[in-house]
Amino acid sequence: MSSTQLPLALVVEDDPDTRTAIRRALSPALSVVECDSLAATERFLAGSLPDVIILDIGLPDANGHEICARLQADPRTRDLPVLFLSASAEIRDKLAAFSLGAEDYIEKPFDPAELRARVHARLTRSQGRRDAREVFEKFGLRFEVEQHCAFRTDADGGNNLDLTPHEFRLLYHFARHERQAFSRSELLRAAWGDTFVTERTVDAHVAHLRRKLGSLPCRIESVRGVGYRFIGLKADSAR
Ligand code: CA
């Protein structure tokens, strides 16, 4: 999901009026693709992946539970958030949906604002999970975000920089925003969140980071009257 592209919702629903109501509820914040059967869904998924799937249970050639099970079985689609949207208020249908990995279950008739809010919540969470799994390499460093670890990737090879959690968050924030100058209070928010620490804490952490970065092809510069910025020193730093 890029910032210039709207998130894509795949709506699997055989009733045209319901499809229209879902499309109206989710537009214009999301792009919506509609499929009215398992067959149409499989054709679509063979070529594209949505960011979220809204799934009916009663479909002409399958039921939603079966589709959900297939999504779960395929590594390509396993992590897509699935929300069931069904007229069935049966507890066994709900339990089956959740046991198959569904993230949410909404009953018809639905409230458009509630559907919008639930879809948005699932999209935000799945984006957060994707970010956490991310491995990011730049400036002779490899960031393993979920583990909060950074390693050297240069000739010294694979050495863990042994960063504290706050040092990691600070360095990762710098590396994500190369050349951008940040004030100490902006860096506090980025690396410490709501915890109360003073701006001198930032200076101390920057000093530690400079020492740990050592000979790596990057540096943290002081920016007079502002704070700090991070600079990559090699041609490949823009990679
Ligand atoms: Ca149906």
GROMACS .gro file of C-alpha atoms and ligand atoms in nm:
model
  240
    1MET     CA    1   0.000   0.000   0.000
    2SER     CA    2   0.184   0.312  -0.110
    3SER     CA    3   0.097   0.662   0.001
    4THR     CA    4  -0.001   0.768  -0.349
    5GLN     CA    5  -0.230   0.471  -0.404
    6LEU     CA    6  -0.556   0.406  -0.228
    7PRO     CA    7  -0.581   0.080  -0.033
    8LEU     CA    8  -0.767  -0.182  -0.235
    9ALA     CA    9  -1.066  -0.366  -0.089
   10LEU     CA   10  -1.186  -0.687  -0.253
   11VAL     CA   11  -1.558  -0.736  -0.196
   12VAL     CA   12  -1.680  -1.093  -0.246
   13GLU     CA   13  -2.059  -1.070  -0.251
   14ASP     CA   14  -2.322  -1.211  -0.487
   15ASP     CA   15  -2.597  -0.960  -0.414
   16PRO     CA   16  -2.559  -0.652  -0.641
   17ASP     CA   17  -2.742  -0.417  -0.401
   18THR     CA   18  -2.518  -0.518  -0.112
   19ARG     CA   19  -2.210  -0.473  -0.330
   20THR     CA   20  -2.326  -0.122  -0.417
   21ALA     CA   21  -2.389  -0.043  -0.050
   22ILE     CA   22  -2.040  -0.167   0.045
   23ARG     CA   23  -1.880   0.029  -0.236
   24ARG     CA   24  -2.060   0.344  -0.123
   25ALA     CA   25  -1.952   0.287   0.237
   26LEU     CA   26  -1.583   0.246   0.149
   27SER     CA   27  -1.543   0.504  -0.128
   28PRO     CA   28  -1.363   0.729  -0.177
   29ALA     CA   29  -1.109   0.631   0.092
   30LEU     CA   30  -1.056   0.288  -0.067
   31SER     CA   31  -1.055   0.146  -0.418
   32VAL     CA   32  -1.310  -0.134  -0.441
   33VAL     CA   33  -1.304  -0.444  -0.662
   34GLU     CA   34  -1.615  -0.662  -0.668
   35CYS     CA   35  -1.636  -1.038  -0.723
   36ASP     CA   36  -1.964  -1.230  -0.713
   37SER     CA   37  -1.830  -1.586  -0.676
   38LEU     CA   38  -1.537  -1.804  -0.574
   39ALA     CA   39  -1.441  -1.842  -0.939
   40ALA     CA   40  -1.429  -1.465  -0.996
   41THR     CA   41  -1.235  -1.422  -0.671
   42GLU     CA   42  -0.972  -1.675  -0.773
   43ARG     CA   43  -0.935  -1.512  -1.115
   44PHE     CA   44  -0.881  -1.175  -0.952
   45LEU     CA   45  -0.636  -1.304  -0.689
   46ALA     CA   46  -0.428  -1.481  -0.953
   47GLY     CA   47  -0.325  -1.141  -1.089
   48SER     CA   48  -0.354  -0.897  -0.796
   49LEU     CA   49  -0.359  -0.880  -0.420
   50PRO     CA   50  -0.595  -0.649  -0.231
   51ASP     CA   51  -0.517  -0.490   0.106
   52VAL     CA   52  -0.835  -0.618   0.269
   53ILE     CA   53  -1.110  -0.867   0.180
   54ILE     CA   54  -1.478  -0.837   0.270
   55LEU     CA   55  -1.637  -1.175   0.242
   56ASP     CA   56  -1.998  -1.292   0.221
   57ILE     CA   57  -2.084  -1.644   0.341
   58GLY     CA   58  -2.359  -1.751   0.098
   59LEU     CA   59  -2.215  -1.749  -0.254
   60PRO     CA   60  -2.330  -1.937  -0.565
   61ASP     CA   61  -2.028  -2.168  -0.605
   62ALA     CA   62  -1.883  -2.187  -0.252
   63ASN     CA   63  -1.933  -2.047   0.092
   64GLY     CA   64  -1.724  -1.774   0.248
   65HIS     CA   65  -1.572  -2.011   0.503
   66GLU     CA   66  -1.433  -2.223   0.222
   67ILE     CA   67  -1.284  -1.916   0.053
   68CYS     CA   68  -1.132  -1.802   0.382
   69ALA     CA   69  -0.974  -2.146   0.431
   70ARG     CA   70  -0.821  -2.128   0.082
   71LEU     CA   71  -0.682  -1.781   0.151
   72GLN     CA   72  -0.524  -1.909   0.472
   73ALA     CA   73  -0.369  -2.209   0.299
   74ASP     CA   74  -0.190  -1.996   0.039
   75PRO     CA   75   0.126  -1.814   0.162
   76ARG     CA   76   0.052  -1.537  -0.090
   77THR     CA   77  -0.282  -1.452   0.067
   78ARG     CA   78  -0.241  -1.582   0.423
   79ASP     CA   79  -0.173  -1.241   0.577
   80LEU     CA   80  -0.455  -1.051   0.406
   81PRO     CA   81  -0.709  -0.924   0.660
   82VAL     CA   82  -1.050  -1.086   0.600
   83LEU     CA   83  -1.374  -0.938   0.736
   84PHE     CA   84  -1.688  -1.145   0.706
   85LEU     CA   85  -2.006  -0.956   0.620
   86SER     CA   86  -2.302  -1.189   0.650
   87ALA     CA   87  -2.675  -1.196   0.717
   88SER     CA   88  -2.615  -1.494   0.943
   89ALA     CA   89  -2.623  -1.412   1.315
   90GLU     CA   90  -2.554  -1.779   1.397
   91ILE     CA   91  -2.281  -1.817   1.654
   92ARG     CA   92  -2.144  -2.123   1.474
   93ASP     CA   93  -2.093  -1.917   1.156
   94LYS     CA   94  -1.909  -1.653   1.355
   95LEU     CA   95  -1.691  -1.906   1.538
   96ALA     CA   96  -1.610  -2.082   1.211
   97ALA     CA   97  -1.505  -1.749   1.057
   98PHE     CA   98  -1.270  -1.665   1.344
   99SER     CA   99  -1.128  -2.016   1.359
  100LEU     CA  100  -1.038  -1.979   0.990
  101GLY     CA  101  -0.838  -1.665   1.064
  102ALA     CA  102  -1.100  -1.395   0.996
  103GLU     CA  103  -1.021  -1.062   1.160
  104ASP     CA  104  -1.379  -0.946   1.202
  105TYR     CA  105  -1.742  -1.047   1.151
  106ILE     CA  106  -2.007  -0.791   1.069
  107GLU     CA  107  -2.376  -0.871   1.045
  108LYS     CA  108  -2.607  -0.752   0.768
  109PRO     CA  109  -2.775  -0.514   0.752
  110PHE     CA  110  -2.466  -0.311   0.831
  111ASP     CA  111  -2.410   0.049   0.922
  112PRO     CA  112  -2.187   0.213   0.658
  113ALA     CA  113  -1.991   0.419   0.913
  114GLU     CA  114  -1.926   0.110   1.126
  115LEU     CA  115  -1.812  -0.093   0.826
  116ARG     CA  116  -1.580   0.190   0.725
  117ALA     CA  117  -1.436   0.214   1.077
  118ARG     CA  118  -1.383  -0.162   1.110
  119VAL     CA  119  -1.217  -0.190   0.769
  120HIS     CA  120  -0.994   0.105   0.850
  121ALA     CA  121  -0.893  -0.048   1.185
  122ARG     CA  122  -0.795  -0.378   1.016
  123LEU     CA  123  -0.597  -0.201   0.745
  124THR     CA  124  -0.404   0.000   1.003
  125ARG     CA  125  -0.319  -0.310   1.203
  126SER     CA  126  -0.209  -0.514   0.904
  127GLN     CA  127   0.008  -0.227   0.782
  128GLY     CA  128   0.167  -0.213   1.128
  129ARG     CA  129   0.242  -0.588   1.113
  130ARG     CA  130   0.397  -0.551   0.767
  131ASP     CA  131   0.617  -0.264   0.890
  132ALA     CA  132   0.728  -0.469   1.191
  133ARG     CA  133   0.841  -0.758   0.971
  134GLU     CA  134   1.036  -0.527   0.753
  135VAL     CA  135   1.410  -0.561   0.696
  136PHE     CA  136   1.561  -0.240   0.573
  137GLU     CA  137   1.917  -0.211   0.438
  138LYS     CA  138   2.099   0.113   0.383
  139PHE     CA  139   2.426   0.288   0.465
  140GLY     CA  140   2.607  -0.039   0.538
  141LEU     CA  141   2.338  -0.122   0.794
  142ARG     CA  142   2.063  -0.381   0.807
  143PHE     CA  143   1.768  -0.294   1.028
  144GLU     CA  144   1.557  -0.583   1.154
  145VAL     CA  145   1.263  -0.385   1.276
  146GLU     CA  146   1.068  -0.646   1.470
  147GLN     CA  147   1.378  -0.749   1.666
  148HIS     CA  148   1.491  -0.385   1.711
  149CYS     CA  149   1.837  -0.486   1.587
  150ALA     CA  150   2.078  -0.320   1.346
  151PHE     CA  151   2.376  -0.502   1.192
  152ARG     CA  152   2.677  -0.393   0.988
  153THR     CA  153   2.663  -0.528   0.632
  154ASP     CA  154   3.010  -0.408   0.527
  155ALA     CA  155   3.334  -0.605   0.519
  156ASP     CA  156   3.328  -0.648   0.894
  157GLY     CA  157   3.016  -0.844   0.814
  158GLY     CA  158   2.698  -0.898   1.008
  159ASN     CA  159   2.805  -0.753   1.340
  160ASN     CA  160   2.524  -0.651   1.568
  161LEU     CA  161   2.558  -0.287   1.670
  162ASP     CA  162   2.413  -0.379   2.011
  163LEU     CA  163   2.180  -0.081   2.021
  164THR     CA  164   1.951  -0.014   2.313
  165PRO     CA  165   1.580   0.006   2.214
  166HIS     CA  166   1.589   0.387   2.219
  167GLU     CA  167   1.912   0.399   2.019
  168PHE     CA  168   1.754   0.166   1.766
  169ARG     CA  169   1.441   0.376   1.731
  170LEU     CA  170   1.647   0.693   1.697
  171LEU     CA  171   1.881   0.547   1.433
  172TYR     CA  172   1.594   0.388   1.241
  173HIS     CA  173   1.409   0.720   1.237
  174PHE     CA  174   1.721   0.896   1.109
  175ALA     CA  175   1.786   0.632   0.841
  176ARG     CA  176   1.425   0.648   0.724
  177HIS     CA  177   1.454   1.025   0.678
  178GLU     CA  178   1.801   1.074   0.538
  179ARG     CA  179   1.918   1.438   0.515
  180GLN     CA  180   1.612   1.570   0.697
  181ALA     CA  181   1.697   1.792   0.995
  182PHE     CA  182   1.506   1.718   1.316
  183SER     CA  183   1.475   1.920   1.633
  184ARG     CA  184   1.550   1.745   1.963
  185SER     CA  185   1.182   1.748   2.054
  186GLU     CA  186   1.091   1.580   1.723
  187LEU     CA  187   1.353   1.313   1.790
  188LEU     CA  188   1.216   1.266   2.142
  189ARG     CA  189   0.870   1.202   2.002
  190ALA     CA  190   1.006   0.963   1.739
  191ALA     CA  191   1.218   0.751   1.972
  192TRP     CA  192   1.062   0.792   2.315
  193GLY     CA  193   0.694   0.856   2.237
  194ASP     CA  194   0.512   0.991   2.537
  195THR     CA  195   0.775   0.914   2.800
  196PHE     CA  196   0.908   1.224   2.969
  197VAL     CA  197   1.279   1.268   2.904
  198THR     CA  198   1.478   1.585   2.852
  199GLU     CA  199   1.631   1.703   2.529
  200ARG     CA  200   1.978   1.636   2.674
  201THR     CA  201   1.887   1.266   2.659
  202VAL     CA  202   1.878   1.301   2.281
  203ASP     CA  203   2.229   1.450   2.282
  204ALA     CA  204   2.358   1.164   2.494
  205HIS     CA  205   2.200   0.902   2.264
  206VAL     CA  206   2.334   1.073   1.953
  207ALA     CA  207   2.683   1.062   2.108
  208HIS     CA  208   2.643   0.686   2.174
  209LEU     CA  209   2.515   0.627   1.820
  210ARG     CA  210   2.805   0.819   1.665
  211ARG     CA  211   3.047   0.595   1.853
  212LYS     CA  212   2.863   0.277   1.752
  213LEU     CA  213   2.839   0.381   1.384
  214GLY     CA  214   3.218   0.419   1.382
  215SER     CA  215   3.354   0.377   1.030
  216LEU     CA  216   3.017   0.304   0.865
  217PRO     CA  217   2.939   0.514   0.556
  218CYS     CA  218   2.698   0.744   0.734
  219ARG     CA  219   2.704   1.004   1.007
  220ILE     CA  220   2.478   1.209   1.232
  221GLU     CA  221   2.544   1.579   1.181
  222SER     CA  222   2.461   1.863   1.415
  223VAL     CA  223   2.246   2.125   1.247
  224ARG     CA  224   2.293   2.464   1.406
  225GLY     CA  225   1.973   2.610   1.548
  226VAL     CA  226   1.774   2.294   1.463
  227GLY     CA  227   1.913   1.969   1.599
  228TYR     CA  228   2.045   1.674   1.399
  229ARG     CA  229   2.030   1.510   1.063
  230PHE     CA  230   2.153   1.181   0.924
  231ILE     CA  231   2.370   1.166   0.612
  232GLY     CA  232   2.469   0.866   0.399
  233LEU     CA  233   2.824   0.905   0.267
  234LYS     CA  234   2.842   0.666  -0.029
  235ALA     CA  235   2.686   0.673  -0.375
  236ASP     CA  236   2.491   0.361  -0.282
  237SER     CA  237   2.332   0.538   0.014
  238ALA     CA  238   2.036   0.637  -0.204
  239ARG     CA  239   1.964   0.276  -0.282
  240CA      CA  240  -2.489  -1.403  -0.046
   0.00000   0.00000   0.00000
